[in-house]
Amino acid sequence: MIAHALDSKPVTKPATMCHLNRFNPALKKGAQVKFSKAAGDYNTHAHVQKKAADDLFKLIKPSACNKNKVCVDLGAGPLVNTHQLKSLYGNVLSMDLSFNMLNSCNKGDYKVCADMDNLPLQSNSVDIIFSNFAVQWSANFNMLLKSLYEVLKPGGQAFISTVVEGSLNEIKTAFAAVDSHSHINTFNSVDYINQSVQSSGFNVTNTISMIYTDKYSTPLQAIRSIKAIGATTQNTGKTRPGLLTKSALKTACAAYPLINQKACVSYHVVLLSLTKA
Ligand SMILES: C[S@@+](CC[C@H](N)C(=O)[O-])C[C@H]1O[C@@H](n2cnc3c(N)ncnc32)[C@H](O)[C@@H]1O
């Protein structure tokens, strides 16, 4: 039933397929490696991601769900949302750039290792796109939204949460004391997200802005937390060359801004509920 949405490539249960991307291969490879390294520990550290997923699920109207619908979980990670999506829709296709993320869980029926910037899906083939905390790693959010619009059937819906500018500012402040290189992803602004939504052709049902914050006892725990979920992955080429030395890490920890003796990690997130006319 799902195979027709996959560019003529058959999916055998529980096979994991790889699809090559057409964007900067080095950056994509880097992202793939970082997320694959994070796969084992992801669930232990992904508190904020779980809160965002809960809020994203609240945007789904149960009356619009049925077992005939095909849902793509884009940037599915270790299939943390698969069980809940399967309770709402008949077929859930989990798609992720990282093979290890998909393979770290044997829950999913259909898994495709593919790049969201080069979707291996046919036009008008999908009823629902669900994507939590993933599309900020798209090389081009504007183009991604257009391709999501294309693959959705008329009346199809997209439920997306994306991390935006302002996120991980504590980490930025801490590492500014080390050097002028970028140590985290560059996030899109809310304005850019809104403009992209406006030009995508989607009808907007909901746009919600949230700030989710994790609190840690020490700056080192805070820094390790973002590494553990793969958030040090970058979508630009302005990466710091080489590994972080112990003394650089010490400098970053000393410069980490504390609130009430806690090291916070804040994520600014936009939640979108969109419908294809
Ligand atoms: C923060 S995790 C989110 C996982 C899950 N959706 C959740 O709610 O916890 C982001 C996921 O996006 C995936 N990802 C990053 N870039 C991607 C791309 N270009 N195409 C597909 N998946 C990608 C990563 O491998 C990772 O599993």
PDB file of C-alpha atoms and ligand atoms in Angstrom:
ATOM      1  CA  MET A   1       0.000   0.000   0.000  1.00  0.00           C
ATOM      2  CA  ILE A   2       2.854   2.342   0.833  1.00  0.00           C
ATOM      3  CA  ALA A   3       5.185   1.241  -1.945  1.00  0.00           C
ATOM      4  CA  HIS A   4       3.493   3.403  -4.597  1.00  0.00           C
ATOM      5  CA  ALA A   5       4.632   6.520  -2.728  1.00  0.00           C
ATOM      6  CA  LEU A   6       8.296   5.580  -3.034  1.00  0.00           C
ATOM      7  CA  ASP A   7       9.459   6.468  -6.500  1.00  0.00           C
ATOM      8  CA  SER A   8       8.989   2.916  -7.765  1.00  0.00           C
ATOM      9  CA  LYS A   9      11.267   1.473  -5.061  1.00  0.00           C
ATOM     10  CA  PRO A  10       9.652  -1.423  -3.222  1.00  0.00           C
ATOM     11  CA  VAL A  11       9.766  -1.454   0.566  1.00  0.00           C
ATOM     12  CA  THR A  12      10.031  -4.827   2.221  1.00  0.00           C
ATOM     13  CA  LYS A  13       9.139  -4.983   5.880  1.00  0.00           C
ATOM     14  CA  PRO A  14      11.207  -3.983   7.918  1.00  0.00           C
ATOM     15  CA  ALA A  15      13.775  -2.946   5.303  1.00  0.00           C
ATOM     16  CA  THR A  16      15.574   0.373   5.582  1.00  0.00           C
ATOM     17  CA  MET A  17      16.358   2.089   2.271  1.00  0.00           C
ATOM     18  CA  CYS A  18      18.943   4.728   1.475  1.00  0.00           C
ATOM     19  CA  HIS A  19      18.266   7.529  -0.967  1.00  0.00           C
ATOM     20  CA  LEU A  20      21.059   9.830  -2.110  1.00  0.00           C
ATOM     21  CA  ASN A  21      20.696  13.586  -1.727  1.00  0.00           C
ATOM     22  CA  ARG A  22      21.413  16.350  -4.186  1.00  0.00           C
ATOM     23  CA  PHE A  23      22.542  19.016  -1.666  1.00  0.00           C
ATOM     24  CA  ASN A  24      26.022  19.558  -0.193  1.00  0.00           C
ATOM     25  CA  PRO A  25      27.087  15.926   0.299  1.00  0.00           C
ATOM     26  CA  ALA A  26      29.696  16.765   2.983  1.00  0.00           C
ATOM     27  CA  LEU A  27      27.146  18.536   5.207  1.00  0.00           C
ATOM     28  CA  LYS A  28      24.587  15.788   4.682  1.00  0.00           C
ATOM     29  CA  LYS A  29      27.170  13.150   5.494  1.00  0.00           C
ATOM     30  CA  GLY A  30      28.193  15.094   8.626  1.00  0.00           C
ATOM     31  CA  ALA A  31      24.561  15.300   9.753  1.00  0.00           C
ATOM     32  CA  GLN A  32      24.051  11.600   9.062  1.00  0.00           C
ATOM     33  CA  VAL A  33      27.128  10.665  11.130  1.00  0.00           C
ATOM     34  CA  LYS A  34      26.228  12.932  14.091  1.00  0.00           C
ATOM     35  CA  PHE A  35      22.647  11.739  14.276  1.00  0.00           C
ATOM     36  CA  SER A  36      23.706   8.134  13.918  1.00  0.00           C
ATOM     37  CA  LYS A  37      26.124   8.560  16.844  1.00  0.00           C
ATOM     38  CA  ALA A  38      23.300  10.105  18.882  1.00  0.00           C
ATOM     39  CA  ALA A  39      20.837   7.292  18.097  1.00  0.00           C
ATOM     40  CA  GLY A  40      21.641   5.070  21.091  1.00  0.00           C
ATOM     41  CA  ASP A  41      21.211   7.795  23.732  1.00  0.00           C
ATOM     42  CA  TYR A  42      18.534   9.863  22.019  1.00  0.00           C
ATOM     43  CA  ASN A  43      15.574   8.764  24.131  1.00  0.00           C
ATOM     44  CA  THR A  44      17.355   9.504  27.410  1.00  0.00           C
ATOM     45  CA  HIS A  45      18.007  13.124  26.467  1.00  0.00           C
ATOM     46  CA  ALA A  46      15.093  14.133  24.226  1.00  0.00           C
ATOM     47  CA  HIS A  47      12.874  15.742  26.924  1.00  0.00           C
ATOM     48  CA  VAL A  48      12.100  18.927  25.028  1.00  0.00           C
ATOM     49  CA  GLN A  49      11.455  16.988  21.820  1.00  0.00           C
ATOM     50  CA  LYS A  50       8.850  14.901  23.670  1.00  0.00           C
ATOM     51  CA  LYS A  51       7.101  18.047  24.963  1.00  0.00           C
ATOM     52  CA  ALA A  52       7.011  19.483  21.416  1.00  0.00           C
ATOM     53  CA  ALA A  53       5.641  16.184  20.050  1.00  0.00           C
ATOM     54  CA  ASP A  54       2.867  16.233  22.677  1.00  0.00           C
ATOM     55  CA  ASP A  55       1.929  19.771  21.644  1.00  0.00           C
ATOM     56  CA  LEU A  56       2.067  18.838  17.954  1.00  0.00           C
ATOM     57  CA  PHE A  57      -0.246  15.860  18.509  1.00  0.00           C
ATOM     58  CA  LYS A  58      -2.741  18.259  20.178  1.00  0.00           C
ATOM     59  CA  LEU A  59      -3.125  20.012  16.792  1.00  0.00           C
ATOM     60  CA  ILE A  60      -4.417  16.810  15.183  1.00  0.00           C
ATOM     61  CA  LYS A  61      -8.214  16.579  15.218  1.00  0.00           C
ATOM     62  CA  PRO A  62      -9.242  12.966  16.036  1.00  0.00           C
ATOM     63  CA  SER A  63     -12.286  13.414  13.776  1.00  0.00           C
ATOM     64  CA  ALA A  64      -9.925  13.869  10.785  1.00  0.00           C
ATOM     65  CA  CYS A  65      -8.013  10.635  11.487  1.00  0.00           C
ATOM     66  CA  ASN A  66      -8.781   7.271   9.967  1.00  0.00           C
ATOM     67  CA  LYS A  67      -7.091   3.969   9.288  1.00  0.00           C
ATOM     68  CA  ASN A  68      -7.119   4.465   5.499  1.00  0.00           C
ATOM     69  CA  LYS A  69      -4.714   7.371   5.730  1.00  0.00           C
ATOM     70  CA  VAL A  70      -1.021   7.181   4.858  1.00  0.00           C
ATOM     71  CA  CYS A  71       1.195   9.206   7.191  1.00  0.00           C
ATOM     72  CA  VAL A  72       4.865  10.050   6.710  1.00  0.00           C
ATOM     73  CA  ASP A  73       6.836  10.733   9.898  1.00  0.00           C
ATOM     74  CA  LEU A  74       9.568  12.969   8.517  1.00  0.00           C
ATOM     75  CA  GLY A  75      12.823  12.955  10.490  1.00  0.00           C
ATOM     76  CA  ALA A  76      11.329  10.181  12.591  1.00  0.00           C
ATOM     77  CA  GLY A  77      14.485   9.590  14.655  1.00  0.00           C
ATOM     78  CA  PRO A  78      14.272   6.388  16.712  1.00  0.00           C
ATOM     79  CA  LEU A  79      10.540   6.137  15.936  1.00  0.00           C
ATOM     80  CA  VAL A  80       9.468   7.834  19.157  1.00  0.00           C
ATOM     81  CA  ASN A  81       6.162   8.990  17.681  1.00  0.00           C
ATOM     82  CA  THR A  82       5.366   5.928  15.586  1.00  0.00           C
ATOM     83  CA  HIS A  83       3.148   4.172  18.139  1.00  0.00           C
ATOM     84  CA  GLN A  84       0.904   7.222  18.599  1.00  0.00           C
ATOM     85  CA  LEU A  85       0.778   7.910  14.851  1.00  0.00           C
ATOM     86  CA  LYS A  86      -0.192   4.288  14.203  1.00  0.00           C
ATOM     87  CA  SER A  87      -3.100   4.672  16.605  1.00  0.00           C
ATOM     88  CA  LEU A  88      -4.374   7.519  14.411  1.00  0.00           C
ATOM     89  CA  TYR A  89      -3.520   6.425  10.862  1.00  0.00           C
ATOM     90  CA  GLY A  90      -3.434   3.107   8.987  1.00  0.00           C
ATOM     91  CA  ASN A  91       0.049   3.264   7.514  1.00  0.00           C
ATOM     92  CA  VAL A  92       3.004   5.138   8.964  1.00  0.00           C
ATOM     93  CA  LEU A  93       6.161   5.508   6.915  1.00  0.00           C
ATOM     94  CA  SER A  94       9.106   6.538   9.096  1.00  0.00           C
ATOM     95  CA  MET A  95      11.692   8.506   7.138  1.00  0.00           C
ATOM     96  CA  ASP A  96      15.076   9.659   8.437  1.00  0.00           C
ATOM     97  CA  LEU A  97      18.501  10.595   7.116  1.00  0.00           C
ATOM     98  CA  SER A  98      20.131   8.397   9.740  1.00  0.00           C
ATOM     99  CA  PHE A  99      20.041   4.655   9.194  1.00  0.00           C
ATOM    100  CA  ASN A 100      21.038   4.055  12.835  1.00  0.00           C
ATOM    101  CA  MET A 101      18.141   6.170  14.127  1.00  0.00           C
ATOM    102  CA  LEU A 102      15.656   4.085  12.130  1.00  0.00           C
ATOM    103  CA  ASN A 103      17.370   0.836  13.016  1.00  0.00           C
ATOM    104  CA  SER A 104      17.577   1.553  16.736  1.00  0.00           C
ATOM    105  CA  CYS A 105      13.913   0.624  17.097  1.00  0.00           C
ATOM    106  CA  ASN A 106      12.089  -2.354  15.621  1.00  0.00           C
ATOM    107  CA  LYS A 107       8.617  -0.838  16.056  1.00  0.00           C
ATOM    108  CA  GLY A 108       8.010   0.667  12.629  1.00  0.00           C
ATOM    109  CA  ASP A 109       6.417  -1.215   9.752  1.00  0.00           C
ATOM    110  CA  TYR A 110       7.863   0.925   6.977  1.00  0.00           C
ATOM    111  CA  LYS A 111      11.190   2.711   7.226  1.00  0.00           C
ATOM    112  CA  VAL A 112      13.029   4.684   4.585  1.00  0.00           C
ATOM    113  CA  CYS A 113      16.481   6.155   5.058  1.00  0.00           C
ATOM    114  CA  ALA A 114      16.215   9.284   2.915  1.00  0.00           C
ATOM    115  CA  ASP A 115      16.964  12.986   2.816  1.00  0.00           C
ATOM    116  CA  MET A 116      13.976  15.267   3.353  1.00  0.00           C
ATOM    117  CA  ASP A 117      15.565  17.639   0.809  1.00  0.00           C
ATOM    118  CA  ASN A 118      15.208  14.978  -1.843  1.00  0.00           C
ATOM    119  CA  LEU A 119      11.939  13.275  -0.980  1.00  0.00           C
ATOM    120  CA  PRO A 120      11.531   9.862  -2.604  1.00  0.00           C
ATOM    121  CA  LEU A 121       7.757  10.257  -2.707  1.00  0.00           C
ATOM    122  CA  GLN A 122       5.346  10.641  -5.599  1.00  0.00           C
ATOM    123  CA  SER A 123       3.065  13.643  -6.027  1.00  0.00           C
ATOM    124  CA  ASN A 124      -0.376  13.421  -4.398  1.00  0.00           C
ATOM    125  CA  SER A 125       0.470  10.175  -2.619  1.00  0.00           C
ATOM    126  CA  VAL A 126       0.407  11.019   1.111  1.00  0.00           C
ATOM    127  CA  ASP A 127      -2.460  12.047   3.439  1.00  0.00           C
ATOM    128  CA  ILE A 128      -0.485  13.270   6.449  1.00  0.00           C
ATOM    129  CA  ILE A 129       3.017  14.604   7.072  1.00  0.00           C
ATOM    130  CA  PHE A 130       4.062  14.589  10.726  1.00  0.00           C
ATOM    131  CA  SER A 131       7.437  16.092  11.504  1.00  0.00           C
ATOM    132  CA  ASN A 132       8.635  16.881  15.005  1.00  0.00           C
ATOM    133  CA  PHE A 133      11.908  18.706  15.689  1.00  0.00           C
ATOM    134  CA  ALA A 134      13.494  17.740  12.358  1.00  0.00           C
ATOM    135  CA  VAL A 135      12.893  20.185   9.494  1.00  0.00           C
ATOM    136  CA  GLN A 136      15.378  22.720  10.948  1.00  0.00           C
ATOM    137  CA  TRP A 137      18.003  20.491   9.343  1.00  0.00           C
ATOM    138  CA  SER A 138      16.553  20.932   5.884  1.00  0.00           C
ATOM    139  CA  ALA A 139      18.962  22.707   3.534  1.00  0.00           C
ATOM    140  CA  ASN A 140      16.061  24.837   2.276  1.00  0.00           C
ATOM    141  CA  PHE A 141      12.841  25.040   4.324  1.00  0.00           C
ATOM    142  CA  ASN A 142      11.086  27.050   1.623  1.00  0.00           C
ATOM    143  CA  MET A 143      11.708  24.329  -0.993  1.00  0.00           C
ATOM    144  CA  LEU A 144      10.936  21.581   1.512  1.00  0.00           C
ATOM    145  CA  LEU A 145       7.469  23.031   2.162  1.00  0.00           C
ATOM    146  CA  LYS A 146       6.824  23.173  -1.588  1.00  0.00           C
ATOM    147  CA  SER A 147       7.783  19.509  -1.976  1.00  0.00           C
ATOM    148  CA  LEU A 148       5.636  18.541   1.018  1.00  0.00           C
ATOM    149  CA  TYR A 149       2.732  20.360  -0.641  1.00  0.00           C
ATOM    150  CA  GLU A 150       3.462  18.422  -3.833  1.00  0.00           C
ATOM    151  CA  VAL A 151       3.506  14.943  -2.229  1.00  0.00           C
ATOM    152  CA  LEU A 152       0.358  15.541  -0.174  1.00  0.00           C
ATOM    153  CA  LYS A 153      -3.004  14.643  -1.643  1.00  0.00           C
ATOM    154  CA  PRO A 154      -5.549  17.469  -1.961  1.00  0.00           C
ATOM    155  CA  GLY A 155      -6.961  17.975   1.559  1.00  0.00           C
ATOM    156  CA  GLY A 156      -3.800  16.411   3.011  1.00  0.00           C
ATOM    157  CA  GLN A 157      -2.350  17.890   6.181  1.00  0.00           C
ATOM    158  CA  ALA A 158       1.116  18.671   7.502  1.00  0.00           C
ATOM    159  CA  PHE A 159       1.843  18.921  11.236  1.00  0.00           C
ATOM    160  CA  ILE A 160       5.314  20.362  11.688  1.00  0.00           C
ATOM    161  CA  SER A 161       7.355  21.619  14.599  1.00  0.00           C
ATOM    162  CA  THR A 162      10.598  23.378  13.787  1.00  0.00           C
ATOM    163  CA  VAL A 163      13.329  24.925  15.894  1.00  0.00           C
ATOM    164  CA  VAL A 164      13.888  28.619  15.119  1.00  0.00           C
ATOM    165  CA  GLU A 165      16.295  31.485  15.763  1.00  0.00           C
ATOM    166  CA  GLY A 166      16.921  32.242  19.431  1.00  0.00           C
ATOM    167  CA  SER A 167      17.353  28.572  20.259  1.00  0.00           C
ATOM    168  CA  LEU A 168      20.439  27.343  22.133  1.00  0.00           C
ATOM    169  CA  ASN A 169      21.458  30.950  22.857  1.00  0.00           C
ATOM    170  CA  GLU A 170      22.996  29.810  26.147  1.00  0.00           C
ATOM    171  CA  ILE A 171      25.292  27.454  24.223  1.00  0.00           C
ATOM    172  CA  LYS A 172      26.152  30.239  21.771  1.00  0.00           C
ATOM    173  CA  THR A 173      27.045  32.601  24.636  1.00  0.00           C
ATOM    174  CA  ALA A 174      29.216  29.947  26.274  1.00  0.00           C
ATOM    175  CA  PHE A 175      31.136  29.150  23.089  1.00  0.00           C
ATOM    176  CA  ALA A 176      31.567  32.811  22.137  1.00  0.00           C
ATOM    177  CA  ALA A 177      34.171  32.824  24.924  1.00  0.00           C
ATOM    178  CA  VAL A 178      36.104  30.105  23.065  1.00  0.00           C
ATOM    179  CA  ASP A 179      36.238  31.320  19.454  1.00  0.00           C
ATOM    180  CA  SER A 180      34.172  32.966  16.737  1.00  0.00           C
ATOM    181  CA  HIS A 181      33.239  29.707  15.014  1.00  0.00           C
ATOM    182  CA  SER A 182      29.750  28.289  14.921  1.00  0.00           C
ATOM    183  CA  HIS A 183      29.222  25.334  17.264  1.00  0.00           C
ATOM    184  CA  ILE A 184      25.532  24.764  16.654  1.00  0.00           C
ATOM    185  CA  ASN A 185      23.040  24.753  13.796  1.00  0.00           C
ATOM    186  CA  THR A 186      21.956  28.098  12.316  1.00  0.00           C
ATOM    187  CA  PHE A 187      18.214  28.291  12.790  1.00  0.00           C
ATOM    188  CA  ASN A 188      15.692  30.005  10.517  1.00  0.00           C
ATOM    189  CA  SER A 189      13.907  33.113  11.772  1.00  0.00           C
ATOM    190  CA  VAL A 190      10.182  33.058  12.521  1.00  0.00           C
ATOM    191  CA  ASP A 191       9.721  35.611   9.701  1.00  0.00           C
ATOM    192  CA  TYR A 192      11.391  33.299   7.194  1.00  0.00           C
ATOM    193  CA  ILE A 193       9.222  30.388   8.363  1.00  0.00           C
ATOM    194  CA  ASN A 194       6.084  32.522   8.009  1.00  0.00           C
ATOM    195  CA  GLN A 195       7.105  33.780   4.547  1.00  0.00           C
ATOM    196  CA  SER A 196       7.826  30.228   3.403  1.00  0.00           C
ATOM    197  CA  VAL A 197       4.432  29.079   4.661  1.00  0.00           C
ATOM    198  CA  GLN A 198       2.729  32.001   2.876  1.00  0.00           C
ATOM    199  CA  SER A 199       4.374  31.152  -0.457  1.00  0.00           C
ATOM    200  CA  SER A 200       3.876  27.380  -0.182  1.00  0.00           C
ATOM    201  CA  GLY A 201       0.210  27.343  -1.159  1.00  0.00           C
ATOM    202  CA  PHE A 202      -0.849  25.712   2.137  1.00  0.00           C
ATOM    203  CA  ASN A 203      -3.850  26.931   4.114  1.00  0.00           C
ATOM    204  CA  VAL A 204      -2.676  27.659   7.649  1.00  0.00           C
ATOM    205  CA  THR A 205      -4.866  26.223  10.406  1.00  0.00           C
ATOM    206  CA  ASN A 206      -2.502  26.962  13.280  1.00  0.00           C
ATOM    207  CA  THR A 207       0.836  28.638  13.941  1.00  0.00           C
ATOM    208  CA  ILE A 208       2.017  28.473  17.542  1.00  0.00           C
ATOM    209  CA  SER A 209       5.284  29.761  18.997  1.00  0.00           C
ATOM    210  CA  MET A 210       6.704  28.030  22.047  1.00  0.00           C
ATOM    211  CA  ILE A 211       9.860  28.140  24.134  1.00  0.00           C
ATOM    212  CA  TYR A 212      10.839  24.809  25.675  1.00  0.00           C
ATOM    213  CA  THR A 213      13.602  24.791  28.278  1.00  0.00           C
ATOM    214  CA  ASP A 214      15.676  22.005  29.750  1.00  0.00           C
ATOM    215  CA  LYS A 215      17.489  22.703  33.027  1.00  0.00           C
ATOM    216  CA  TYR A 216      20.752  21.060  34.065  1.00  0.00           C
ATOM    217  CA  SER A 217      22.809  21.175  37.259  1.00  0.00           C
ATOM    218  CA  THR A 218      26.038  21.988  35.420  1.00  0.00           C
ATOM    219  CA  PRO A 219      27.038  23.661  32.135  1.00  0.00           C
ATOM    220  CA  LEU A 220      28.867  20.475  31.140  1.00  0.00           C
ATOM    221  CA  GLN A 221      25.627  18.471  31.409  1.00  0.00           C
ATOM    222  CA  ALA A 222      23.848  21.129  29.338  1.00  0.00           C
ATOM    223  CA  ILE A 223      26.511  21.021  26.606  1.00  0.00           C
ATOM    224  CA  ARG A 224      26.561  17.204  26.610  1.00  0.00           C
ATOM    225  CA  SER A 225      22.759  17.133  26.299  1.00  0.00           C
ATOM    226  CA  ILE A 226      22.758  18.888  22.961  1.00  0.00           C
ATOM    227  CA  LYS A 227      25.509  16.616  21.691  1.00  0.00           C
ATOM    228  CA  ALA A 228      23.550  13.585  22.835  1.00  0.00           C
ATOM    229  CA  ILE A 229      20.556  14.481  20.697  1.00  0.00           C
ATOM    230  CA  GLY A 230      22.642  15.411  17.662  1.00  0.00           C
ATOM    231  CA  ALA A 231      21.890  19.143  17.974  1.00  0.00           C
ATOM    232  CA  THR A 232      25.518  20.101  17.403  1.00  0.00           C
ATOM    233  CA  THR A 233      24.808  19.084  13.817  1.00  0.00           C
ATOM    234  CA  GLN A 234      25.117  22.018  11.464  1.00  0.00           C
ATOM    235  CA  ASN A 235      23.464  22.993   8.224  1.00  0.00           C
ATOM    236  CA  THR A 236      26.091  25.573   7.254  1.00  0.00           C
ATOM    237  CA  GLY A 237      29.739  25.239   6.362  1.00  0.00           C
ATOM    238  CA  LYS A 238      30.914  27.623   9.130  1.00  0.00           C
ATOM    239  CA  THR A 239      31.860  24.787  11.415  1.00  0.00           C
ATOM    240  CA  ARG A 240      34.780  24.993  13.834  1.00  0.00           C
ATOM    241  CA  PRO A 241      37.632  22.905  12.416  1.00  0.00           C
ATOM    242  CA  GLY A 242      38.977  20.074  14.583  1.00  0.00           C
ATOM    243  CA  LEU A 243      37.867  18.696  17.922  1.00  0.00           C
ATOM    244  CA  LEU A 244      37.063  20.783  20.971  1.00  0.00           C
ATOM    245  CA  THR A 245      39.998  20.661  23.393  1.00  0.00           C
ATOM    246  CA  LYS A 246      39.529  20.113  27.115  1.00  0.00           C
ATOM    247  CA  SER A 247      40.599  23.686  27.848  1.00  0.00           C
ATOM    248  CA  ALA A 248      38.130  25.072  25.275  1.00  0.00           C
ATOM    249  CA  LEU A 249      35.351  23.089  26.923  1.00  0.00           C
ATOM    250  CA  LYS A 250      36.432  24.427  30.327  1.00  0.00           C
ATOM    251  CA  THR A 251      36.292  27.997  28.969  1.00  0.00           C
ATOM    252  CA  ALA A 252      32.813  27.385  27.519  1.00  0.00           C
ATOM    253  CA  CYS A 253      31.568  25.927  30.830  1.00  0.00           C
ATOM    254  CA  ALA A 254      32.940  28.920  32.765  1.00  0.00           C
ATOM    255  CA  ALA A 255      31.158  31.340  30.400  1.00  0.00           C
ATOM    256  CA  TYR A 256      27.842  29.452  30.449  1.00  0.00           C
ATOM    257  CA  PRO A 257      25.047  31.800  31.641  1.00  0.00           C
ATOM    258  CA  LEU A 258      23.358  30.360  34.760  1.00  0.00           C
ATOM    259  CA  ILE A 259      19.833  31.100  35.959  1.00  0.00           C
ATOM    260  CA  ASN A 260      19.248  30.302  39.657  1.00  0.00           C
ATOM    261  CA  GLN A 261      22.393  28.150  39.548  1.00  0.00           C
ATOM    262  CA  LYS A 262      20.926  26.096  36.705  1.00  0.00           C
ATOM    263  CA  ALA A 263      22.297  25.735  33.177  1.00  0.00           C
ATOM    264  CA  CYS A 264      19.289  26.116  30.877  1.00  0.00           C
ATOM    265  CA  VAL A 265      19.049  24.999  27.261  1.00  0.00           C
ATOM    266  CA  SER A 266      16.236  26.799  25.454  1.00  0.00           C
ATOM    267  CA  TYR A 267      14.592  25.847  22.207  1.00  0.00           C
ATOM    268  CA  HIS A 268      12.370  28.357  20.388  1.00  0.00           C
ATOM    269  CA  VAL A 269       9.910  26.335  18.355  1.00  0.00           C
ATOM    270  CA  VAL A 270       7.174  27.063  15.812  1.00  0.00           C
ATOM    271  CA  LEU A 271       4.359  24.525  15.524  1.00  0.00           C
ATOM    272  CA  LEU A 272       2.434  24.500  12.263  1.00  0.00           C
ATOM    273  CA  SER A 273      -0.802  22.860  11.195  1.00  0.00           C
ATOM    274  CA  LEU A 274      -1.189  23.181   7.399  1.00  0.00           C
ATOM    275  CA  THR A 275      -3.705  21.914   4.865  1.00  0.00           C
ATOM    276  CA  LYS A 276      -3.307  21.452   1.119  1.00  0.00           C
ATOM    277  CA  ALA A 277      -6.258  23.136  -0.576  1.00  0.00           C
TER     278      ALA A 277
HETATM  279  C1  LIG B   1      15.813  15.885  16.935  1.00  0.00           C
HETATM  280  S1  LIG B   1      15.522  14.427  16.010  1.00  0.00           S
HETATM  281  C2  LIG B   1      13.760  14.305  16.062  1.00  0.00           C
HETATM  282  C3  LIG B   1      13.295  12.894  16.104  1.00  0.00           C
HETATM  283  C4  LIG B   1      11.799  12.681  16.311  1.00  0.00           C
HETATM  284  N1  LIG B   1      11.031  13.267  15.238  1.00  0.00           N
HETATM  285  C5  LIG B   1      11.312  13.205  17.645  1.00  0.00           C
HETATM  286  O1  LIG B   1      10.198  13.739  17.681  1.00  0.00           O
HETATM  287  O2  LIG B   1      11.987  13.045  18.673  1.00  0.00           O
HETATM  288  C6  LIG B   1      15.788  14.988  14.333  1.00  0.00           C
HETATM  289  C7  LIG B   1      15.852  13.861  13.343  1.00  0.00           C
HETATM  290  O3  LIG B   1      15.907  14.439  12.039  1.00  0.00           O
HETATM  291  C8  LIG B   1      16.755  13.636  11.241  1.00  0.00           C
HETATM  292  N2  LIG B   1      17.228  14.419  10.093  1.00  0.00           N
HETATM  293  C9  LIG B   1      18.148  15.411  10.091  1.00  0.00           C
HETATM  294  N3  LIG B   1      18.341  15.864   8.843  1.00  0.00           N
HETATM  295  C10 LIG B   1      17.522  15.134   8.037  1.00  0.00           C
HETATM  296  C11 LIG B   1      17.263  15.130   6.633  1.00  0.00           C
HETATM  297  N4  LIG B   1      17.899  15.970   5.808  1.00  0.00           N
HETATM  298  N5  LIG B   1      16.355  14.251   6.147  1.00  0.00           N
HETATM  299  C12 LIG B   1      15.707  13.380   6.976  1.00  0.00           C
HETATM  300  N6  LIG B   1      15.908  13.339   8.316  1.00  0.00           N
HETATM  301  C13 LIG B   1      16.796  14.206   8.840  1.00  0.00           C
HETATM  302  C14 LIG B   1      17.860  13.219  12.193  1.00  0.00           C
HETATM  303  O4  LIG B   1      18.572  12.080  11.741  1.00  0.00           O
HETATM  304  C15 LIG B   1      17.101  12.982  13.490  1.00  0.00           C
HETATM  305  O5  LIG B   1      16.732  11.645  13.630  1.00  0.00           O
END
